[in-house]
Amino acid sequence: MNSGKIAMGVFWASGLITLAILVIVIGHILLNGMGMISIEFLLDSPRALGREGGIFPTIIGTIALVVVALVIATPIGVGGAIYLAEYTHRGTITKIIRAGAECLAGIPSILFGLFGFAFFVIFLGFGWSILSGGLTVACMILPMILRTTEEALKAVPNSYREGSLSLGATKWQTTQNVVLKSAAAGIFTGIILGAGKVAGETAAIMLTAGTALRLPTSLFDSVRPMSFHLYILAMEGLSMERAYGTAAVLVITVLIINSTTTLIMRYYTRALRG
Amino acid sequence: MYRHYKERIVKSVLFISALAAIFVLGLITVVIFSEGLPLIAKVGLFDFILGAEWRPLAGIFGIAPMIVGGFYVICGAMLLGVPLGIACAIFLAEIAHKRIRAVIRPCIELLLGIPSVVYGFFGLVILVPIIREHFGGPGFSVLAGSIILAIMLLPTVIAVSEDAIRSVQRTYKEASLALGATHWQTIRNVILPVARSGIMAGVILGFGRAISETMAVIMVLGNAPIFPQSILDPARALTANIALEMAYATGDHLQALFATGIILFVVILLSISLINMVQKRDMA
């Protein structure tokens, strides 16, 4: 057999191994976890530290953190991207900002956690709370929203802008009514991906949002999101079935997020083609 | 006039938003360094990095075991994950039928999106028992960490490398094939050398993902702050060191965790600048 045939065999095998890994990881979690998922599991409060009952407060915890993070990171990220894409030409400042955002995107989540703990929890005195956790993860997803929005804005054809400007609209009116509308699907995709990242985040949140298992009533309450609940259930051996159930809910969340973004982009490219 | 003012205000607000990323990066740097540097100054940089013992309650702070342990885990992960990832990228870009690619590519995106704590959980319930029963030792081991990290860096390496291979101009490939080279010779001698820097970027990104990982390694490594003697021994990563002890650390101990963060931060910055260098050299 010649080296070409061997190489082709190796490539085929690598593709299949990758597919097999995916099927095993996802399949194992879903097969063992789906049986656990029920209305009671999703809407019940945990009892005995999570050994019994459901995961309702942790779902609320995850949603609360996602909402706070998006409310903070979306306007800043989108605004920054508008500045980079619409209001400035390639210059030193934009280069520095892009390099900074790239750096920020590469920082490990545990370092965001350290920072959030020292700055939001202790220095600003927010304590272990939804607010501290949400602000910390907002910093994490900021570069992501910035980059996806900037790319979406760049994809808008220049003729749209010129058409609007030539009708007498100001720069901001053009941006608001023409450019942002055309780029909406791309921006929305970035925001959903940011939400997905927050929903799965654990390390940064465990240092900033605390571990409370009750339902939060204010932004200053501590919460435990699903991801951290899964960690505690599994590491302390409290309940493996409930850990599988929580893991399955997390995987399904990612599945929903991925298919939503795919659908949006497919619809969007079709609309662009006319 | 009103319109003019409004435009200027909008522009300044947008400019401030654009600066936010830089501001946050600066703030993180300042906070982590100001909390961690006093301890490094007290212990001494060399004693901190090369110190063989981590006994925070006795005031002994040496992170060498975690640097070495983490190094083994990441080397193992790269050895397992990088060749497989690059081969899979070649498969997807050059060999696989459109339909097969349409199945595998979304799967890879899915693997990218799965939370690290779920990977850790998978490692805990599947890998650790398998290693304990078939290879011996506690199961919580360098080997388990390497396998889980390899699975986690796989999608990054594949996605970036595949894009790099796809962006090689068709004409290069056609010229090579027209000269009588086989598909494999074309891949080896034309496509891979042209796509090299893109593939390198994918590998470095994968490395970044592996060294940044916290939850998955905590759940499968066993977390003993000792030098692992074999791949079946437990180890502790730098990230895990921070996450595990933050809950109860105070005083010097707390500062030592921030100091651990500084070391991690510097390594990450170096790998990011390495990516930029690789890409710049490619453009030149």
XYZ file of C-alpha atoms in Angstrom:
558
model
C 0.000 0.000 0.000
C 1.382 3.442 -0.835
C 1.668 6.366 1.529
C -1.205 8.166 -0.177
C -3.670 5.417 0.645
C -2.450 5.253 4.239
C -2.778 9.024 4.576
C -6.328 9.014 3.201
C -7.171 6.223 5.643
C -5.768 8.277 8.517
C -7.828 11.320 7.492
C -11.015 9.284 7.249
C -10.297 7.715 10.629
C -9.715 11.149 12.216
C -13.029 12.420 10.928
C -14.832 9.373 12.247
C -13.029 9.474 15.619
C -14.032 13.113 16.065
C -17.618 12.275 15.242
C -17.491 9.315 17.626
C -16.172 11.498 20.477
C -19.021 13.928 19.970
C -21.631 11.183 19.860
C -20.215 9.545 22.989
C -19.981 12.749 25.067
C -23.346 14.222 24.061
C -25.058 10.844 23.868
C -23.894 9.785 27.313
C -25.064 12.990 28.967
C -28.411 13.102 27.161
C -29.192 9.372 27.537
C -28.549 9.451 31.263
C -29.964 12.884 31.898
C -33.125 12.998 29.793
C -34.896 10.487 32.017
C -34.404 12.846 34.938
C -35.891 15.881 33.224
C -39.511 16.446 34.110
C -41.740 19.356 35.035
C -41.104 18.647 38.727
C -37.327 18.552 38.211
C -37.382 21.882 36.391
C -39.867 23.663 38.647
C -39.163 22.187 42.083
C -36.815 23.597 44.684
C -33.871 21.444 45.719
C -34.062 19.763 49.100
C -31.278 18.365 51.291
C -28.567 20.427 49.517
C -29.710 19.142 46.140
C -29.877 15.436 46.971
C -33.615 15.628 46.354
C -36.042 17.886 44.568
C -35.434 19.917 41.435
C -33.233 22.706 40.151
C -35.659 25.623 39.779
C -33.626 28.256 41.698
C -30.505 27.399 39.698
C -32.398 27.926 36.421
C -33.533 31.314 37.730
C -29.946 31.987 38.817
C -28.634 31.271 35.324
C -31.329 33.422 33.710
C -30.666 36.297 36.134
C -26.941 36.253 35.393
C -27.564 36.084 31.629
C -29.974 39.043 31.784
C -27.661 41.229 33.895
C -24.652 40.396 31.704
C -26.524 41.124 28.469
C -28.103 44.340 29.753
C -24.626 45.650 30.549
C -22.506 44.172 27.760
C -24.887 44.606 24.798
C -25.159 48.424 24.663
C -21.450 48.869 25.356
C -20.356 46.175 22.914
C -22.707 47.274 20.131
C -21.894 50.963 20.712
C -18.176 50.277 20.616
C -18.540 48.252 17.441
C -20.534 51.051 15.787
C -17.715 53.435 16.614
C -15.075 51.077 15.212
C -16.994 50.224 12.047
C -18.801 53.475 11.227
C -17.132 56.438 12.881
C -13.449 55.896 12.468
C -10.974 54.910 9.840
C -8.107 52.519 10.341
C -5.927 54.358 12.801
C -3.828 53.870 15.882
C -6.769 54.125 18.285
C -8.800 51.459 16.529
C -5.750 49.223 16.369
C -5.234 49.557 20.118
C -8.910 48.941 20.837
C -8.983 45.832 18.647
C -5.810 44.471 20.226
C -7.267 45.145 23.680
C -10.517 43.369 22.852
C -8.583 40.418 21.450
C -6.518 40.226 24.633
C -9.632 40.421 26.780
C -11.185 37.576 24.791
C -8.177 35.383 25.559
C -8.130 35.875 29.329
C -9.086 32.705 31.260
C -12.414 32.835 33.035
C -10.803 32.124 36.404
C -8.898 35.426 36.089
C -12.171 37.228 35.439
C -13.372 35.532 38.605
C -10.354 36.777 40.586
C -10.869 40.272 39.238
C -14.618 40.242 39.903
C -14.034 39.020 43.443
C -11.469 41.711 44.265
C -13.260 44.527 42.445
C -17.034 43.973 42.497
C -17.439 41.735 45.554
C -14.912 43.388 47.887
C -13.860 46.822 46.586
C -17.282 48.030 45.394
C -18.976 46.107 48.178
C -21.581 44.310 46.064
C -20.877 41.075 47.939
C -21.488 37.643 46.417
C -24.471 38.566 44.327
C -26.236 38.480 40.981
C -24.859 41.958 40.351
C -21.203 41.004 40.984
C -21.515 37.806 38.956
C -23.407 39.519 36.142
C -20.903 42.375 35.907
C -18.002 39.913 35.853
C -19.426 37.836 33.013
C -20.467 41.029 31.200
C -16.737 41.867 31.031
C -16.128 38.370 29.632
C -18.648 38.547 26.799
C -17.947 42.175 25.895
C -15.196 41.364 23.349
C -17.397 38.665 21.802
C -20.321 41.056 21.226
C -17.937 43.763 20.028
C -16.352 41.502 17.412
C -19.537 39.878 16.058
C -21.284 43.264 15.823
C -18.328 44.860 14.063
C -18.286 42.034 11.532
C -22.032 42.331 10.966
C -21.717 46.102 10.409
C -18.841 45.652 7.984
C -20.978 43.266 5.914
C -23.545 46.010 5.204
C -22.894 47.314 1.655
C -21.618 50.875 1.454
C -24.286 51.811 -1.092
C -26.905 51.623 1.715
C -25.027 54.262 3.703
C -24.447 56.457 0.681
C -28.125 56.249 -0.285
C -29.237 57.378 3.152
C -26.618 60.130 3.485
C -27.450 61.503 0.057
C -31.104 61.822 1.112
C -29.948 64.257 3.787
C -29.888 61.921 6.795
C -27.165 62.558 9.365
C -24.511 59.983 10.149
C -26.331 58.801 13.269
C -29.716 58.673 11.527
C -28.111 56.579 8.804
C -26.474 54.280 11.327
C -29.655 53.920 13.357
C -32.194 53.472 10.589
C -30.225 51.839 7.813
C -27.012 50.190 8.945
C -28.168 48.748 12.283
C -31.372 47.424 10.714
C -29.472 45.634 7.966
C -26.972 44.202 10.437
C -29.591 43.222 13.033
C -29.416 39.467 12.421
C -25.643 39.368 12.780
C -25.734 41.465 15.943
C -28.485 39.316 17.399
C -26.424 36.187 16.718
C -23.541 37.657 18.689
C -25.826 38.448 21.613
C -27.257 34.923 21.672
C -23.749 33.440 21.587
C -22.879 35.709 24.522
C -25.923 34.419 26.404
C -24.771 30.862 25.730
C -21.327 31.611 27.078
C -22.765 33.064 30.292
C -25.135 30.115 30.719
C -22.222 27.684 30.648
C -19.746 29.774 32.614
C -18.724 28.406 35.985
C -15.265 29.451 37.159
C -15.840 33.218 37.019
C -19.269 32.947 38.617
C -18.343 30.665 41.495
C -15.981 33.356 42.816
C -18.443 36.220 42.413
C -22.062 35.059 42.730
C -21.814 32.799 45.774
C -23.563 29.488 46.283
C -27.039 30.255 47.685
C -29.676 27.726 46.676
C -32.747 29.833 47.421
C -34.697 31.986 45.022
C -33.143 35.449 44.701
C -35.339 38.462 45.432
C -32.925 41.274 44.533
C -29.799 41.972 42.514
C -27.779 41.839 45.717
C -28.812 38.265 46.509
C -26.394 35.430 46.004
C -27.344 32.828 43.387
C -26.064 29.493 42.188
C -26.408 28.949 38.421
C -27.009 25.504 36.891
C -23.377 25.106 35.850
C -22.073 25.570 39.394
C -24.887 23.427 40.812
C -23.779 20.613 38.497
C -20.215 20.988 39.772
C -21.300 20.782 43.415
C -23.689 17.876 42.863
C -20.987 15.890 41.055
C -17.937 16.764 43.159
C -19.643 16.302 46.506
C -21.410 13.172 45.274
C -24.793 14.543 46.390
C -26.895 13.085 43.598
C -25.558 11.685 40.348
C -29.023 11.457 38.750
C -29.634 15.134 39.411
C -26.146 15.967 38.154
C -26.940 14.112 34.897
C -30.267 15.923 34.691
C -28.626 19.331 35.169
C -25.901 18.502 32.631
C -28.580 17.468 30.120
C -30.433 20.758 30.637
C -27.171 22.627 29.973
C -26.434 20.621 26.810
C -29.985 21.179 25.540
C -29.581 24.912 26.198
C -26.451 24.928 24.018
C -28.276 22.922 21.327
C -31.124 25.439 21.290
C -28.703 28.367 21.139
C -26.694 26.854 18.279
C -29.742 26.018 16.214
C -31.257 29.471 16.819
C -28.134 31.206 15.552
C -27.924 28.873 12.537
C -31.563 29.555 11.685
C -31.135 33.321 12.022
C -28.073 33.339 9.802
C -29.718 31.097 7.207
C -32.820 33.295 7.111
C -30.641 36.372 6.954
C -28.444 35.223 4.060
C -31.569 34.180 2.160
C -33.118 37.615 2.772
C -29.927 39.307 1.571
C -29.948 37.323 -1.640
C -33.541 38.472 -2.111
C -27.527 73.357 15.400
C -29.413 70.801 17.499
C -28.641 68.100 14.985
C -24.991 69.014 15.052
C -24.785 68.724 18.854
C -26.665 65.466 18.852
C -24.244 63.989 16.362
C -21.292 65.007 18.478
C -22.784 63.611 21.676
C -23.589 60.322 19.954
C -20.064 60.106 18.630
C -18.531 60.662 22.068
C -20.822 58.077 23.691
C -19.866 55.534 21.038
C -16.195 56.352 21.491
C -16.462 55.770 25.242
C -18.146 52.395 24.612
C -15.330 51.473 22.274
C -12.813 52.282 24.995
C -14.631 50.009 27.467
C -12.761 46.889 26.362
C -9.400 48.589 26.927
C -10.639 49.981 30.219
C -11.741 46.557 31.479
C -8.454 44.989 30.370
C -6.517 47.696 32.204
C -8.662 47.346 35.299
C -8.194 43.566 35.402
C -4.431 43.973 35.023
C -4.218 46.592 37.755
C -6.455 44.705 40.197
C -4.744 41.325 39.799
C -1.212 42.744 39.889
C -1.847 45.044 42.841
C -3.319 42.161 44.850
C -0.679 39.614 43.874
C 2.595 41.516 43.520
C 3.115 42.195 47.254
C 3.295 38.468 47.907
C 5.664 37.832 45.002
C 7.849 40.637 46.381
C 7.721 39.072 49.831
C 8.445 35.480 48.789
C 10.664 36.365 45.834
C 9.745 35.625 42.212
C 12.133 32.672 41.922
C 11.076 31.063 45.176
C 7.443 31.498 44.190
C 7.822 29.947 40.738
C 10.458 27.344 41.630
C 9.290 26.531 45.146
C 8.505 22.838 45.385
C 6.039 23.068 48.234
C 2.563 24.607 48.415
C 1.512 24.676 52.071
C -0.499 27.870 52.315
C -1.527 27.397 55.940
C 2.154 27.177 56.936
C 2.941 30.224 54.822
C 4.928 28.256 52.214
C 4.017 29.273 48.680
C 5.753 27.459 45.822
C 3.867 26.788 42.609
C 6.461 24.627 40.821
C 4.397 21.424 41.280
C 1.432 23.071 39.581
C 3.527 24.486 36.763
C 5.083 21.060 36.143
C 1.808 19.164 36.627
C -0.070 21.570 34.377
C 2.724 21.311 31.808
C 2.408 17.502 31.679
C -1.372 17.689 31.350
C -1.232 20.253 28.541
C 1.571 18.414 26.699
C -0.510 15.246 26.855
C -3.586 17.101 25.623
C -1.664 18.660 22.731
C -0.098 15.308 21.775
C -3.520 13.691 21.645
C -5.609 16.553 20.331
C -3.461 18.440 17.821
C -2.631 15.632 15.326
C -6.209 14.370 15.460
C -7.550 17.891 15.025
C -5.342 18.757 12.063
C -6.065 15.421 10.386
C -9.782 15.963 10.901
C -9.484 19.490 9.474
C -7.766 18.095 6.349
C -10.487 15.463 6.120
C -13.243 18.085 6.306
C -11.616 20.563 3.938
C -10.171 18.236 1.322
C -11.671 14.782 1.432
C -15.110 14.639 2.992
C -18.146 14.833 0.794
C -20.269 17.959 1.217
C -22.935 15.947 3.003
C -20.524 14.424 5.521
C -19.109 17.860 6.204
C -22.632 19.202 6.695
C -23.034 16.661 9.511
C -19.635 17.017 11.197
C -19.211 20.807 11.074
C -22.303 21.623 13.200
C -21.211 18.878 15.601
C -17.914 20.697 16.046
C -19.709 23.970 16.726
C -21.757 22.110 19.321
C -18.607 20.725 20.982
C -17.285 24.319 21.094
C -20.399 25.540 22.880
C -20.658 22.858 25.556
C -19.803 24.262 28.996
C -16.499 23.103 30.455
C -18.225 21.873 33.588
C -20.131 19.357 31.433
C -16.837 18.053 29.990
C -15.507 17.825 33.521
C -18.582 15.902 34.579
C -18.147 13.505 31.648
C -14.520 12.972 32.659
C -15.520 12.378 36.260
C -18.178 9.753 35.533
C -16.573 8.025 32.519
C -12.814 8.591 32.211
C -11.797 8.514 35.864
C -13.460 5.125 36.619
C -12.124 3.617 33.366
C -8.566 4.710 34.161
C -8.855 3.509 37.765
C -10.096 0.062 36.740
C -7.906 -0.593 33.703
C -4.654 1.255 34.400
C -4.574 1.519 38.187
C -4.006 4.475 40.460
C -6.738 6.740 41.784
C -8.143 7.465 38.322
C -7.965 11.201 39.005
C -4.810 11.699 36.992
C -2.698 13.544 34.465
C -3.981 11.056 31.880
C -7.639 11.865 32.588
C -6.882 15.599 32.422
C -5.005 15.224 29.136
C -7.816 13.274 27.492
C -10.513 15.726 28.592
C -8.461 18.763 27.525
C -7.675 17.056 24.197
C -11.410 16.653 23.568
C -11.931 20.295 24.512
C -9.187 21.763 22.322
C -10.145 19.540 19.376
C -12.992 21.740 18.044
C -10.854 24.901 18.241
C -7.979 23.292 16.323
C -10.343 21.797 13.738
C -12.388 24.952 13.141
C -9.392 27.290 12.729
C -7.263 24.816 10.721
C -10.120 23.940 8.393
C -10.666 27.620 7.606
C -6.930 28.010 6.951
C -6.859 25.013 4.604
C -9.982 26.195 2.785
C -8.504 29.627 2.216
C -5.600 28.184 0.200
C -6.142 29.327 -3.373
C -7.685 26.737 -5.654
C -5.158 27.504 -8.389
C -2.264 26.174 -6.251
C -4.026 22.895 -5.811
C -5.038 22.677 -9.458
C -1.506 23.434 -10.632
C -0.101 20.694 -8.429
C -2.669 18.144 -9.575
C -2.125 19.163 -13.213
C 1.596 18.445 -12.797
C 0.671 14.876 -11.992
C 0.925 14.994 -8.198
C -1.508 12.775 -6.309
C -4.049 14.274 -3.923
C -1.923 13.255 -0.921
C 1.251 14.744 -2.465
C -0.689 17.943 -3.137
C -1.963 18.103 0.435
C 1.505 17.433 1.866
C 3.622 19.589 -0.424
C 1.311 22.434 -1.439
C -1.749 22.884 0.760
C -0.261 22.276 4.204
C 2.813 24.519 3.709
C 0.582 27.370 2.468
C -1.912 26.929 5.310
C 0.831 26.480 7.894
C 0.481 29.773 9.745
C -3.304 29.452 9.976
C -2.928 25.944 11.372
C -0.311 27.218 13.831
C -2.771 29.867 14.997
C -5.342 27.129 15.578
C -2.841 25.100 17.590
C -1.874 28.091 19.742
C -5.552 28.937 20.297
C -6.081 25.330 21.355
C -3.155 25.660 23.763
C -4.734 28.838 25.137
C -8.003 27.040 25.665
C -6.233 24.177 27.452
C -4.217 26.374 29.799
C -7.241 28.581 30.568
C -9.446 25.690 31.495
C -10.495 25.483 35.117
C -13.607 23.430 35.806
C -12.814 20.387 33.668
C -9.325 19.978 35.127
C -10.534 20.435 38.710
C -13.014 17.626 38.220
C -10.603 15.003 36.841
C -7.074 15.870 38.024
C -7.403 15.056 41.709
C -5.842 18.418 42.616
C -2.963 17.233 44.828
C -0.291 19.971 44.740
C 2.568 17.506 44.214
C 4.902 16.641 41.345
C 3.200 13.814 39.442
C 5.573 10.835 39.003
C 3.547 9.123 36.303
C 0.596 9.899 34.065
C -1.581 7.941 36.485
C -0.772 10.299 39.383
C -2.995 13.215 40.338
C -1.854 16.769 39.700
C -3.107 20.319 40.177
C -3.309 23.049 37.539
C -2.654 26.751 38.230
C -6.270 27.624 37.413
C -7.519 24.932 39.769
C -5.280 26.240 42.538
C -7.105 29.574 42.411
C -10.606 28.156 42.122
C -10.205 25.586 44.889
C -8.814 27.823 47.603
C -10.533 31.168 47.001
C -13.467 30.156 49.166
C -11.464 30.167 52.382
C -8.177 31.978 51.667
C -7.268 35.081 53.656
C -4.204 37.317 54.054
C -0.994 36.077 52.448
C -2.770 32.972 51.201
C -5.322 35.080 49.293
C -2.524 37.211 47.842
C -0.713 34.033 46.790
C -3.769 33.047 44.747
C -3.711 36.420 43.004
C 0.026 35.894 42.441
C -0.842 32.547 40.820
C -3.203 34.554 38.634
C -0.355 36.873 37.601
C 1.742 33.939 36.372
C -1.243 32.598 34.416
C -1.930 36.058 32.998
C 1.651 36.448 31.749
C 1.610 33.018 30.073
C -1.680 33.833 28.318
C -0.409 37.225 27.112
C 2.708 35.542 25.723
C 0.633 33.019 23.783
C -1.626 35.776 22.395
C 1.390 37.741 21.172
C 2.782 34.526 19.680
C -0.396 34.195 17.586
C -0.053 37.794 16.420
C 3.584 37.223 15.491
C 2.752 34.092 13.501
C -0.012 35.916 11.642
C 2.055 39.021 10.969
C 4.960 37.017 9.595
C 2.497 35.310 7.287
C 1.216 38.630 5.937
C 4.680 40.069 5.380
